[in-house]
mmCIF file of C-alpha atoms and ligand atoms in Angstrom:
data_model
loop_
_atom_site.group_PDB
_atom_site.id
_atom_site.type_symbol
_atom_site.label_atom_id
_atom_site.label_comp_id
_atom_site.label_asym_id
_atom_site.label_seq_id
_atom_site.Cartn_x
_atom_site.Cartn_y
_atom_site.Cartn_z
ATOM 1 C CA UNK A 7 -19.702 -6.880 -35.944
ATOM 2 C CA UNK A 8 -22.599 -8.850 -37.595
ATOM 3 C CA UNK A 9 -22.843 -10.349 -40.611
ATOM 4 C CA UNK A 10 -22.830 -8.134 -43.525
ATOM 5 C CA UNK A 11 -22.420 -4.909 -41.902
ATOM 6 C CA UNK A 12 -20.608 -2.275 -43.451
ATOM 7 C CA UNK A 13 -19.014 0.103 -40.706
ATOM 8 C CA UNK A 14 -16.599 2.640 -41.260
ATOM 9 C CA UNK A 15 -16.234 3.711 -38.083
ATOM 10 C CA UNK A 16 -15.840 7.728 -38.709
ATOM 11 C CA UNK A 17 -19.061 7.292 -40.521
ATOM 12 C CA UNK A 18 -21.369 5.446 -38.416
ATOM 13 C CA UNK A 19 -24.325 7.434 -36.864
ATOM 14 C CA UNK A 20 -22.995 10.155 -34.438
ATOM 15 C CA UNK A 21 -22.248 8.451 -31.101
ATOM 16 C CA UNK A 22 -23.905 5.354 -32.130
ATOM 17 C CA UNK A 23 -22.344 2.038 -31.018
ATOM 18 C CA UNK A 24 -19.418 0.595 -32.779
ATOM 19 C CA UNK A 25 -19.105 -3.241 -31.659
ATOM 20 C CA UNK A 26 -15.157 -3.126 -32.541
ATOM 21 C CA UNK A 27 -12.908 -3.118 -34.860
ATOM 22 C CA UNK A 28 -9.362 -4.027 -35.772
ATOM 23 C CA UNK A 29 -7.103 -1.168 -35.309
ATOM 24 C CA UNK A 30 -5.521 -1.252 -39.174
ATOM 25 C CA UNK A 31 -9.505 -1.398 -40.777
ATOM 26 C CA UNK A 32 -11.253 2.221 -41.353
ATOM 27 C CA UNK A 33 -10.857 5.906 -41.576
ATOM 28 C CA UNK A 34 -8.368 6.715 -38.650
ATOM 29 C CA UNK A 35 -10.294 9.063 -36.103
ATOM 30 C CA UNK A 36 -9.519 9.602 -32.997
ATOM 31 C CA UNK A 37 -9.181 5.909 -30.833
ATOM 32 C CA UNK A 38 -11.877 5.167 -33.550
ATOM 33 C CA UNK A 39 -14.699 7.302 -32.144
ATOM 34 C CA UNK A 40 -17.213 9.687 -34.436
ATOM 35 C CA UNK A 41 -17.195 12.780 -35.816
ATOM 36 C CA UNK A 42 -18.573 15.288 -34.208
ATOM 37 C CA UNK A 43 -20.226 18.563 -34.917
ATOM 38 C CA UNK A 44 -20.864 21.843 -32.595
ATOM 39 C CA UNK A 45 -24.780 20.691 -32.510
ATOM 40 C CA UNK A 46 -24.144 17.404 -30.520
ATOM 41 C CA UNK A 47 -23.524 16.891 -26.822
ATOM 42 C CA UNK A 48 -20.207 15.055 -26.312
ATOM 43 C CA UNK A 49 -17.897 14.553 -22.664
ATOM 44 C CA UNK A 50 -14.941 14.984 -24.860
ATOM 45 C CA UNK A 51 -13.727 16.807 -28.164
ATOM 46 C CA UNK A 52 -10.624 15.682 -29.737
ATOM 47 C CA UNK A 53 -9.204 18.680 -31.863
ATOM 48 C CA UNK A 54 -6.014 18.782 -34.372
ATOM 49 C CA UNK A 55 -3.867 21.940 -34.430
ATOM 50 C CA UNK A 56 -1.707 20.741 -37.394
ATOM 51 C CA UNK A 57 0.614 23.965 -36.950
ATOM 52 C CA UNK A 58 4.439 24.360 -36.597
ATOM 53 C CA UNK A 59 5.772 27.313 -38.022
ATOM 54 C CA UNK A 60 6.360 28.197 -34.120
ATOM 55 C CA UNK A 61 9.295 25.465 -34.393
ATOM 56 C CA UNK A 62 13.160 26.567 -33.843
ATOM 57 C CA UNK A 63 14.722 23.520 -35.015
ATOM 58 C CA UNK A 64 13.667 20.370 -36.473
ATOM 59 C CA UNK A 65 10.323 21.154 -37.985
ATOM 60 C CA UNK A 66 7.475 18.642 -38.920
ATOM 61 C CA UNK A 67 4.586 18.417 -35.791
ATOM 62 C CA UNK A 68 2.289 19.692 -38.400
ATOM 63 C CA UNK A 69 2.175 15.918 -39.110
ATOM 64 C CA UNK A 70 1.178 15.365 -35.610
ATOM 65 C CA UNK A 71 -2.519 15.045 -35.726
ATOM 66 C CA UNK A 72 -2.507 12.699 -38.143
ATOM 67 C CA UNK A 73 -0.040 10.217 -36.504
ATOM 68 C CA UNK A 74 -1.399 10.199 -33.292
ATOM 69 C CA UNK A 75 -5.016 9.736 -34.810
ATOM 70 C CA UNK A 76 -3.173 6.789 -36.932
ATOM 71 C CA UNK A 77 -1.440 5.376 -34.054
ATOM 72 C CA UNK A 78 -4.524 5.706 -31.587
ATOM 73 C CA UNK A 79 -6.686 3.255 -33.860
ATOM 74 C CA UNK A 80 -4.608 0.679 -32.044
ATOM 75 C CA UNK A 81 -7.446 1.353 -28.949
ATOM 76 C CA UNK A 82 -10.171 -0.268 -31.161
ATOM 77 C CA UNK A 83 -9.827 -3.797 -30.351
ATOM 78 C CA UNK A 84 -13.121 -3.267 -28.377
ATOM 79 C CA UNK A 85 -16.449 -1.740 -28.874
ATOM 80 C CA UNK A 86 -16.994 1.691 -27.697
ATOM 81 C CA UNK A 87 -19.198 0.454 -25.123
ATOM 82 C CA UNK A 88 -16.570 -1.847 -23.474
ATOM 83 C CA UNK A 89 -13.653 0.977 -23.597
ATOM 84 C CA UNK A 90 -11.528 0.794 -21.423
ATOM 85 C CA UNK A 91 -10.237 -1.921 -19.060
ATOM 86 C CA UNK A 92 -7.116 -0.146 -17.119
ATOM 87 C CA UNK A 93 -5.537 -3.873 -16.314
ATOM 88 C CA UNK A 94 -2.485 -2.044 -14.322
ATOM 89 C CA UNK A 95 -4.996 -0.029 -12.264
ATOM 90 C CA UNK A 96 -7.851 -2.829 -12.265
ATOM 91 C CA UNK A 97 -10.581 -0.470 -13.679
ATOM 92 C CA UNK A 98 -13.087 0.186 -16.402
ATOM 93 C CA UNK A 99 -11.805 4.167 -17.589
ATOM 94 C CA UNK A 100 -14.118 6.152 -20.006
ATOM 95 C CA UNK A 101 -16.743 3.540 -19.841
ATOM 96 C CA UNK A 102 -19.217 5.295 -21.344
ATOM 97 C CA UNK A 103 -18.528 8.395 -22.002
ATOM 98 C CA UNK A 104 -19.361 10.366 -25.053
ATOM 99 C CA UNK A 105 -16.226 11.093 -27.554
ATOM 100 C CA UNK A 106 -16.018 12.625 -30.688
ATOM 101 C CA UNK A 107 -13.210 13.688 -33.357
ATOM 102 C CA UNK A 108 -13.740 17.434 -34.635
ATOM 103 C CA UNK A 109 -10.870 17.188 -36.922
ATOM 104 C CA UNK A 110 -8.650 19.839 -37.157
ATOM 105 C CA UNK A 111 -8.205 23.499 -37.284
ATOM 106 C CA UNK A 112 -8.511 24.929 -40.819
ATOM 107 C CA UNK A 113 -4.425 26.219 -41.759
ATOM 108 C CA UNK A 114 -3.463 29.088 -43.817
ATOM 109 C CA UNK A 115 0.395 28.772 -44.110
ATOM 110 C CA UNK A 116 2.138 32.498 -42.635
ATOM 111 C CA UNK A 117 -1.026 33.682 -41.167
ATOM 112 C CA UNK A 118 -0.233 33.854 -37.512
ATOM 113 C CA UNK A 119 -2.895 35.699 -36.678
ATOM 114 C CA UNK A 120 -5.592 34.064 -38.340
ATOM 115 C CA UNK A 121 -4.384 30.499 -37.354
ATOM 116 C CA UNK A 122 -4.198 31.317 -33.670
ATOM 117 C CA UNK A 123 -7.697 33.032 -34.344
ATOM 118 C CA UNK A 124 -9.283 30.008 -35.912
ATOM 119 C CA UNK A 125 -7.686 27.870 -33.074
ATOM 120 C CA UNK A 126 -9.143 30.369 -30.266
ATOM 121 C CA UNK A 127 -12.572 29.954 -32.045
ATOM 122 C CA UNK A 128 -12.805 25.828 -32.644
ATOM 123 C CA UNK A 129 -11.780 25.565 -28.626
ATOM 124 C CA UNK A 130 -14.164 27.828 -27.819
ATOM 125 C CA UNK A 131 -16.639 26.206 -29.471
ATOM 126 C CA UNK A 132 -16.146 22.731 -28.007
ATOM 127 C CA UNK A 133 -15.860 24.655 -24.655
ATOM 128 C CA UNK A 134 -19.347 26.422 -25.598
ATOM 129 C CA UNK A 135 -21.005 22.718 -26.303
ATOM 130 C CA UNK A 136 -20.059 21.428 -23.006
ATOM 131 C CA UNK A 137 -17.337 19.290 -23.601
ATOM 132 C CA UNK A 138 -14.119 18.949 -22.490
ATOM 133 C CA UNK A 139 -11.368 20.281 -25.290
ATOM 134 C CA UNK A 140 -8.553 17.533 -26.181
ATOM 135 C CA UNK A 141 -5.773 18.968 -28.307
ATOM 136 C CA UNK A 142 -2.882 17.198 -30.576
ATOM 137 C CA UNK A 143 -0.536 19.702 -31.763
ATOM 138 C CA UNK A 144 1.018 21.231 -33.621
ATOM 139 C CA UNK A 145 4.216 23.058 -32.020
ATOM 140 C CA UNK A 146 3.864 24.085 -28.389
ATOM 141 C CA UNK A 147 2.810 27.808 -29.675
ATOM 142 C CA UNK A 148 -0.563 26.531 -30.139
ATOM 143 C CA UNK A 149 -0.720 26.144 -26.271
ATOM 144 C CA UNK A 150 -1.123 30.032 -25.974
ATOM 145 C CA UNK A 151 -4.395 30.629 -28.330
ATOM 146 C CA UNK A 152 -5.884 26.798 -27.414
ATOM 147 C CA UNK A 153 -5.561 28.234 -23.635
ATOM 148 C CA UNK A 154 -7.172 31.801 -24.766
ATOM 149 C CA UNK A 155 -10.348 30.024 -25.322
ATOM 150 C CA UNK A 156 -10.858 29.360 -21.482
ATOM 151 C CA UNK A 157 -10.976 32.959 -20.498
ATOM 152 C CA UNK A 158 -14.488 32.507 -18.607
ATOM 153 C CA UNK A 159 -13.062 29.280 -16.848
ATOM 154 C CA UNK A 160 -9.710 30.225 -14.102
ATOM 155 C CA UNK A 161 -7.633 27.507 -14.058
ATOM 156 C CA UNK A 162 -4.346 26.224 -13.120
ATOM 157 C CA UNK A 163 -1.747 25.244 -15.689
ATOM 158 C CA UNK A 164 0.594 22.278 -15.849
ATOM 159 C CA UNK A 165 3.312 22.203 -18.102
ATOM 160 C CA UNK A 166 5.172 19.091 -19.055
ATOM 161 C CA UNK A 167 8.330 19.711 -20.589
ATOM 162 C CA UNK A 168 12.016 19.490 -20.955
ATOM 163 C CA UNK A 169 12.034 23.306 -21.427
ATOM 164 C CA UNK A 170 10.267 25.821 -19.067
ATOM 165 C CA UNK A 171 8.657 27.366 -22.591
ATOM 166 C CA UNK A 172 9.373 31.121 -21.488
ATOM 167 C CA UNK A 173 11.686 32.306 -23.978
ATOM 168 C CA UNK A 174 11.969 36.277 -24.165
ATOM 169 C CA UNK A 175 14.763 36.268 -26.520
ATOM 170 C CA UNK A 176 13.076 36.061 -30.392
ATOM 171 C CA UNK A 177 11.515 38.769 -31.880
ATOM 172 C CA UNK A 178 8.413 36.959 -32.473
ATOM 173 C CA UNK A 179 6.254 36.516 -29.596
ATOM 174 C CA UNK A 180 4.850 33.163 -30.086
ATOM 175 C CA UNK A 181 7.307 30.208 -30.602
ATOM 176 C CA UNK A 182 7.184 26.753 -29.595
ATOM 177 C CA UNK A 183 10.022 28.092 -26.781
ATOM 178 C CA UNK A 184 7.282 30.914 -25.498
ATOM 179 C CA UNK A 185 3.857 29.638 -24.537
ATOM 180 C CA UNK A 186 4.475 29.708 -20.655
ATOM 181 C CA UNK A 187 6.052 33.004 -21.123
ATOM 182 C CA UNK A 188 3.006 34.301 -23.211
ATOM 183 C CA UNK A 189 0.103 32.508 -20.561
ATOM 184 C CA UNK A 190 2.109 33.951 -17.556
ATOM 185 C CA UNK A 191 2.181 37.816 -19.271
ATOM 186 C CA UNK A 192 -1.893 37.626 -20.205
ATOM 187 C CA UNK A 193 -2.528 36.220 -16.899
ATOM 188 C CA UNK A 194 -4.330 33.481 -18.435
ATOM 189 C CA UNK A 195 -3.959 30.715 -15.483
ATOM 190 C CA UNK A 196 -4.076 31.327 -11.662
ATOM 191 C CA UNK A 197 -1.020 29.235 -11.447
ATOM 192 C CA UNK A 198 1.845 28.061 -13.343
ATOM 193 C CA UNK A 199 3.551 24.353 -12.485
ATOM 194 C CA UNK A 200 6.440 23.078 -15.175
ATOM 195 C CA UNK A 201 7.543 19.706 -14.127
ATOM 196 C CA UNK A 202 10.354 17.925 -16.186
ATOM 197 C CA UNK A 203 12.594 20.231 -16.960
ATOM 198 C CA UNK A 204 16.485 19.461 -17.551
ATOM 199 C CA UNK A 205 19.104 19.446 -19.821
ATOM 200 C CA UNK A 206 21.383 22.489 -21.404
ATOM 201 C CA UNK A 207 18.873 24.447 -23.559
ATOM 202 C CA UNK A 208 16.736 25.833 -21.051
ATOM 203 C CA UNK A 209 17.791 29.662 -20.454
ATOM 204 C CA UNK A 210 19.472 30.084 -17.279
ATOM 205 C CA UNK A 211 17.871 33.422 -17.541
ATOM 206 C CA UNK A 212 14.145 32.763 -17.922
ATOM 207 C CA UNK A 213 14.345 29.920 -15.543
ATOM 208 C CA UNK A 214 14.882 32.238 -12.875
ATOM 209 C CA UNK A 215 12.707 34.512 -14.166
ATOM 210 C CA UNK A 216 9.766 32.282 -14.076
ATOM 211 C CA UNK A 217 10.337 31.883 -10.675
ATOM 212 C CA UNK A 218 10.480 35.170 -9.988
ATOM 213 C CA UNK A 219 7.307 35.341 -11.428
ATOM 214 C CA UNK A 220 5.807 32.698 -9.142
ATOM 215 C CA UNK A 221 5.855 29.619 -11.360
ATOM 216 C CA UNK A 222 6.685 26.153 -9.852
ATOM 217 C CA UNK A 223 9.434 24.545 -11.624
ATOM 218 C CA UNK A 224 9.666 20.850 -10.332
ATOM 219 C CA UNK A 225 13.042 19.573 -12.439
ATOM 220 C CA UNK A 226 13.162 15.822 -14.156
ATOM 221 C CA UNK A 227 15.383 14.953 -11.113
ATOM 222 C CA UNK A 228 13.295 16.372 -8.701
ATOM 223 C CA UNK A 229 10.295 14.683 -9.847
ATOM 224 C CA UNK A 230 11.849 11.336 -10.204
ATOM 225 C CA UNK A 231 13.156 11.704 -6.395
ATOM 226 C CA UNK A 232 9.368 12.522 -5.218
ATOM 227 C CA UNK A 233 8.215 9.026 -6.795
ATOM 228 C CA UNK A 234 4.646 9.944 -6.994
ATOM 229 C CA UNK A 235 3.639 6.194 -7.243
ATOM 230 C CA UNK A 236 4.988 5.330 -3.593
ATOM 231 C CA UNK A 237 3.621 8.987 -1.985
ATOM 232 C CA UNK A 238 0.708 10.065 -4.272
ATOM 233 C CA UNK A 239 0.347 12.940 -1.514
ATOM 234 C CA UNK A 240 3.376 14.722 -2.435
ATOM 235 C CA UNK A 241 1.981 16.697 -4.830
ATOM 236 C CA UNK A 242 -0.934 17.647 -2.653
ATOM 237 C CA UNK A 243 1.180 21.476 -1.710
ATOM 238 C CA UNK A 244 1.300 21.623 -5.535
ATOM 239 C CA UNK A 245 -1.900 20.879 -6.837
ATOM 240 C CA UNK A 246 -4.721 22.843 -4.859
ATOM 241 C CA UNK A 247 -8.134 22.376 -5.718
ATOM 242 C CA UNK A 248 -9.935 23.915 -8.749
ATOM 243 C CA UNK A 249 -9.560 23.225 -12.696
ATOM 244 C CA UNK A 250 -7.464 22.403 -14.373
ATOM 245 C CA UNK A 251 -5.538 22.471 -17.876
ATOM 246 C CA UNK A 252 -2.914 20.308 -18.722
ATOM 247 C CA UNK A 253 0.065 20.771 -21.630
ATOM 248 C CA UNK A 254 2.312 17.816 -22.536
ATOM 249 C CA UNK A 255 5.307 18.223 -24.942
ATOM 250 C CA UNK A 256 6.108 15.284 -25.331
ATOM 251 C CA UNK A 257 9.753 15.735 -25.340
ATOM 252 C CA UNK A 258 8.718 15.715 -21.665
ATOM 253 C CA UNK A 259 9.535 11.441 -22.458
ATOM 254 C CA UNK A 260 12.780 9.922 -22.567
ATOM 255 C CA UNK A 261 13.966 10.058 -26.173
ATOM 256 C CA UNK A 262 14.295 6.563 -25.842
ATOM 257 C CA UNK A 263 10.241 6.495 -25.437
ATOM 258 C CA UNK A 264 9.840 9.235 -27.634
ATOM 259 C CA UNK A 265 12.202 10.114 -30.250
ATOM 260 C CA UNK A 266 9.811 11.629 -32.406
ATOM 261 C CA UNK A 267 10.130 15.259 -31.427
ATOM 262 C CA UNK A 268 11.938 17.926 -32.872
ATOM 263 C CA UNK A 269 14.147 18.740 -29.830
ATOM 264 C CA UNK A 270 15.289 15.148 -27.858
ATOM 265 C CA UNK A 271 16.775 15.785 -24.650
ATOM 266 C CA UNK A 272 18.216 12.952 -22.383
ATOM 267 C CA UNK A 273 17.225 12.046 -18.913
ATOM 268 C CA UNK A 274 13.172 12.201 -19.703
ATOM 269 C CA UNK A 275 10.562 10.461 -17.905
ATOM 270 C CA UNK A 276 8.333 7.954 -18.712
ATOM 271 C CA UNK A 277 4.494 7.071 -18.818
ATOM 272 C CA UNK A 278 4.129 5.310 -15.539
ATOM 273 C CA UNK A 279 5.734 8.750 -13.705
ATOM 274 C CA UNK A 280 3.155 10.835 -16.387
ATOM 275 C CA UNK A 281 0.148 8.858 -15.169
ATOM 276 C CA UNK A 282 1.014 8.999 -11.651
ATOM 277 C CA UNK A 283 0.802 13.015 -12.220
ATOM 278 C CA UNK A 284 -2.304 12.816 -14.016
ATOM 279 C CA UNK A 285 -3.864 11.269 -11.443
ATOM 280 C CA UNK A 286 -2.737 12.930 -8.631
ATOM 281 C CA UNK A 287 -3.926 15.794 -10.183
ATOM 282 C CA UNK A 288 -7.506 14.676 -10.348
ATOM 283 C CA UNK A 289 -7.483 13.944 -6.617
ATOM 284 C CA UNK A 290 -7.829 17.571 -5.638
ATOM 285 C CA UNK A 291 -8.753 19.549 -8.926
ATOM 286 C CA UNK A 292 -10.501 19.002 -12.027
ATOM 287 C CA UNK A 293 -9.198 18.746 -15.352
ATOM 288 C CA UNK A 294 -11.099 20.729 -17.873
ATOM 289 C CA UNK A 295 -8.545 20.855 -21.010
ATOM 290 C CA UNK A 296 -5.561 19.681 -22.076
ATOM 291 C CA UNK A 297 -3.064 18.764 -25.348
ATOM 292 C CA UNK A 298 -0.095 17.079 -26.828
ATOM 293 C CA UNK A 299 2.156 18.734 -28.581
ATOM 294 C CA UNK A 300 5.419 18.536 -30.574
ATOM 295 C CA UNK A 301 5.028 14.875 -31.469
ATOM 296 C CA UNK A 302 7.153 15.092 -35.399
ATOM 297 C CA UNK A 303 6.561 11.761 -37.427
ATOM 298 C CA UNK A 304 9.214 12.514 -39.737
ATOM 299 C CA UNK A 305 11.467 11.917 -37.289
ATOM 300 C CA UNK A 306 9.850 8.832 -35.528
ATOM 301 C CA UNK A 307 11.200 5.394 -35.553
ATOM 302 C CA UNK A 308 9.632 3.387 -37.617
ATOM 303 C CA UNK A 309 7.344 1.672 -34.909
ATOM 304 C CA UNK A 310 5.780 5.134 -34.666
ATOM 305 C CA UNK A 311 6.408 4.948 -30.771
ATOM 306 C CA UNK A 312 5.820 8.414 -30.269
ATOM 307 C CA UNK A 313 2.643 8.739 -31.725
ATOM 308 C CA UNK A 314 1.493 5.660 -29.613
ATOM 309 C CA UNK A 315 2.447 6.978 -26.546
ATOM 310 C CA UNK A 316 1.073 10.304 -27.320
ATOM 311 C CA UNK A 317 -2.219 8.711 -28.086
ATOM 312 C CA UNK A 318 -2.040 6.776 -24.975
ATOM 313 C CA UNK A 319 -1.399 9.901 -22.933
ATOM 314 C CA UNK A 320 -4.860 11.545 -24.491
ATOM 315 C CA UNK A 321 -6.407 8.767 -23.145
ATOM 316 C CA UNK A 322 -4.953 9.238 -19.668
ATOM 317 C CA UNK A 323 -5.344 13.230 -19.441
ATOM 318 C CA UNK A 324 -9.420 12.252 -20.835
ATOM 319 C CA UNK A 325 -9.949 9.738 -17.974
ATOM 320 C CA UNK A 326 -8.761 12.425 -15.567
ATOM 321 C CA UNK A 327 -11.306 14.407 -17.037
ATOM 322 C CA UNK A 328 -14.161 12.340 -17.044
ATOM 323 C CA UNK A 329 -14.052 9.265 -14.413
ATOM 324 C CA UNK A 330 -14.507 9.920 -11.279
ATOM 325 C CA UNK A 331 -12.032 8.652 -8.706
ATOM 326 C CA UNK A 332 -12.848 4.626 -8.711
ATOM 327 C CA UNK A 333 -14.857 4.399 -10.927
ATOM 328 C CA UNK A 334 -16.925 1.554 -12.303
ATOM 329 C CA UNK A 335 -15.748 -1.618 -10.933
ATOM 330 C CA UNK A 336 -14.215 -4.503 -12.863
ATOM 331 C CA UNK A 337 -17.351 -6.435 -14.456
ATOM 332 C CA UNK A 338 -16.893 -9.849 -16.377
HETATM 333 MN MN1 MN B 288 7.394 22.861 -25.098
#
């Protein structure tokens, strides 16, 4: 930064530079980057869904967006220009690329309708513009209307979660428990892959359901046996070509690496096993949306790990997105 400058980096020109910054100085946007609005051209749009009414036990991911946009200022060490050296892969990711921060859907508490509505409309939008949608829930209901917004676009869904997410059993259609359920009954994606499930609150029920219905169900086990980093072509049966949207609850995680979520459940995964997915994903199809959900800050530690590593795994999910496959070399 030069001499007497005065940057708050959410209110510097649209998409102009910023030269850096330290991660605790500023308005928190997302990773630091501008706001945006539906006029301007952008590779990715980061929107909030701060909704959890969906939730069946420990509320509070309505404080999601926030944290994660909190936490994520930690990626503003450099200038937007120089984002980001990958030092375990050895390459530049989302060098630049255009990202902006819409903010976040517009809540009316007990209006259903009208919030999945609203949430329908603001993806559409950033789908409209060009860009590539980037959600932080919110519960995991907000999967179902984020995902309504691609109706033009077929894609494949990938579900990341300790629960399979098709619960038939509540009245109410649209839980954090249902999304899958509601996706698979619209016929929203051409396919339907859950990988980390375990534990004793999945329905014995709807997990054979779903697979009566056709969707893949790869289990935590399972997908620790495949170790993706030592076979990346494992998951070339599951992951034809074509687009792509990705949904990561982020109970998905080892509480131990994420205890900030209203429903911990041991024997998780962990980033390095996420990131292998990610990218063997975006060796065959192309990812054209995707979210993190059910991150609850008022139940994080208080390093705010959670929010961290769900800001980390936005990053991850937007260089799937938007780098191609070895990209930009290493430059001093
Ligand atoms: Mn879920």
């Amino acid at each position: 930064m030069k001499d007497n400058d005065i940057t708050v980096l959410s209110t510097v020109s649209p998409f102009g530079p910023v030269e850096g910054n330290m991660p605790y100085a500023g308005i928190a946007t997302f990773a630091g980057y501008p706001l945006w609005s539906s006029e301007q051209k952008a590779d990715a749009v980061v929107l909030g869904v701060p909704y959890d009414e969906g939730t069946t036990y420990r509320p509070g991911t309505r404080f999601g967006p926030r944290a994660v946009r909190n936490a994520s200022m930690f990626y503003t060490y450099e200038g937007q220009d120089d984002r980001f050296y990958d030092a375990d892969r050895d390459r530049w990711i989302l060098r630049g690329k255009t990202i902006a921060d819409a903010g976040d859907v517009a809540i009316e508490p007990l209006n259903l309708e009208k919030n999945q509505a609203a949430t329908t409309r603001a993806v559409a939008t950033i789908l409209q513009s060009g860009a590539v949608p980037a959600i932080i829930g919110g519960d995991h209901s907000i999967t179902h209307p984020v995902v309504r917004a691609f109706k033009q676009k077929p894609f494949h869904y990938v579900h990341f979660d300790t629960h399979a997410d098709c619960d038939r059993i509540f009245g109410s259609g649209d839980t954090h428990g249902s999304p899958v359920a509601r996706i698979m009954e619209e016929g929203l994606a051409q396919s339907i892959t859950i990988l980390g499930v375990r534990g004793l609150t999945n329905s014995g029920h709807d997990l054979a359901w779903a697979r009566e219905q056709g969707v893949r169900i790869i289990t935590a086990r399972e997908l620790r046996e495949r170790r993706v980093a030592a076979d990346p072509d494992l998951f070339s049966d599951i992951f034809p070509k074509g687009n792509y949207y990705l949904s990561l609850d982020i109970d998905f995680f080892d509480p131990s690496a994420a205890p900030g979520t209203g429903t911990p459940e041991p024997g998780g995964l962990f980033f390095p096993e996420f990131s292998d997915v990610v990218q063997a994903v975006t060796k065959k199809g192309t990812i054209i949306g995707f979210d993190v959900v059910e991150v609850s800050p008022l139940v994080d530690d208080r390093s705010q790990i959670t929010a961290h590593l769900a800001a980390r795994c936005l990053l991850e999910m937007m260089s799937g997105a938007l780098d191609q496959a070895g990209t930009a070399p290493p430059a001093c």
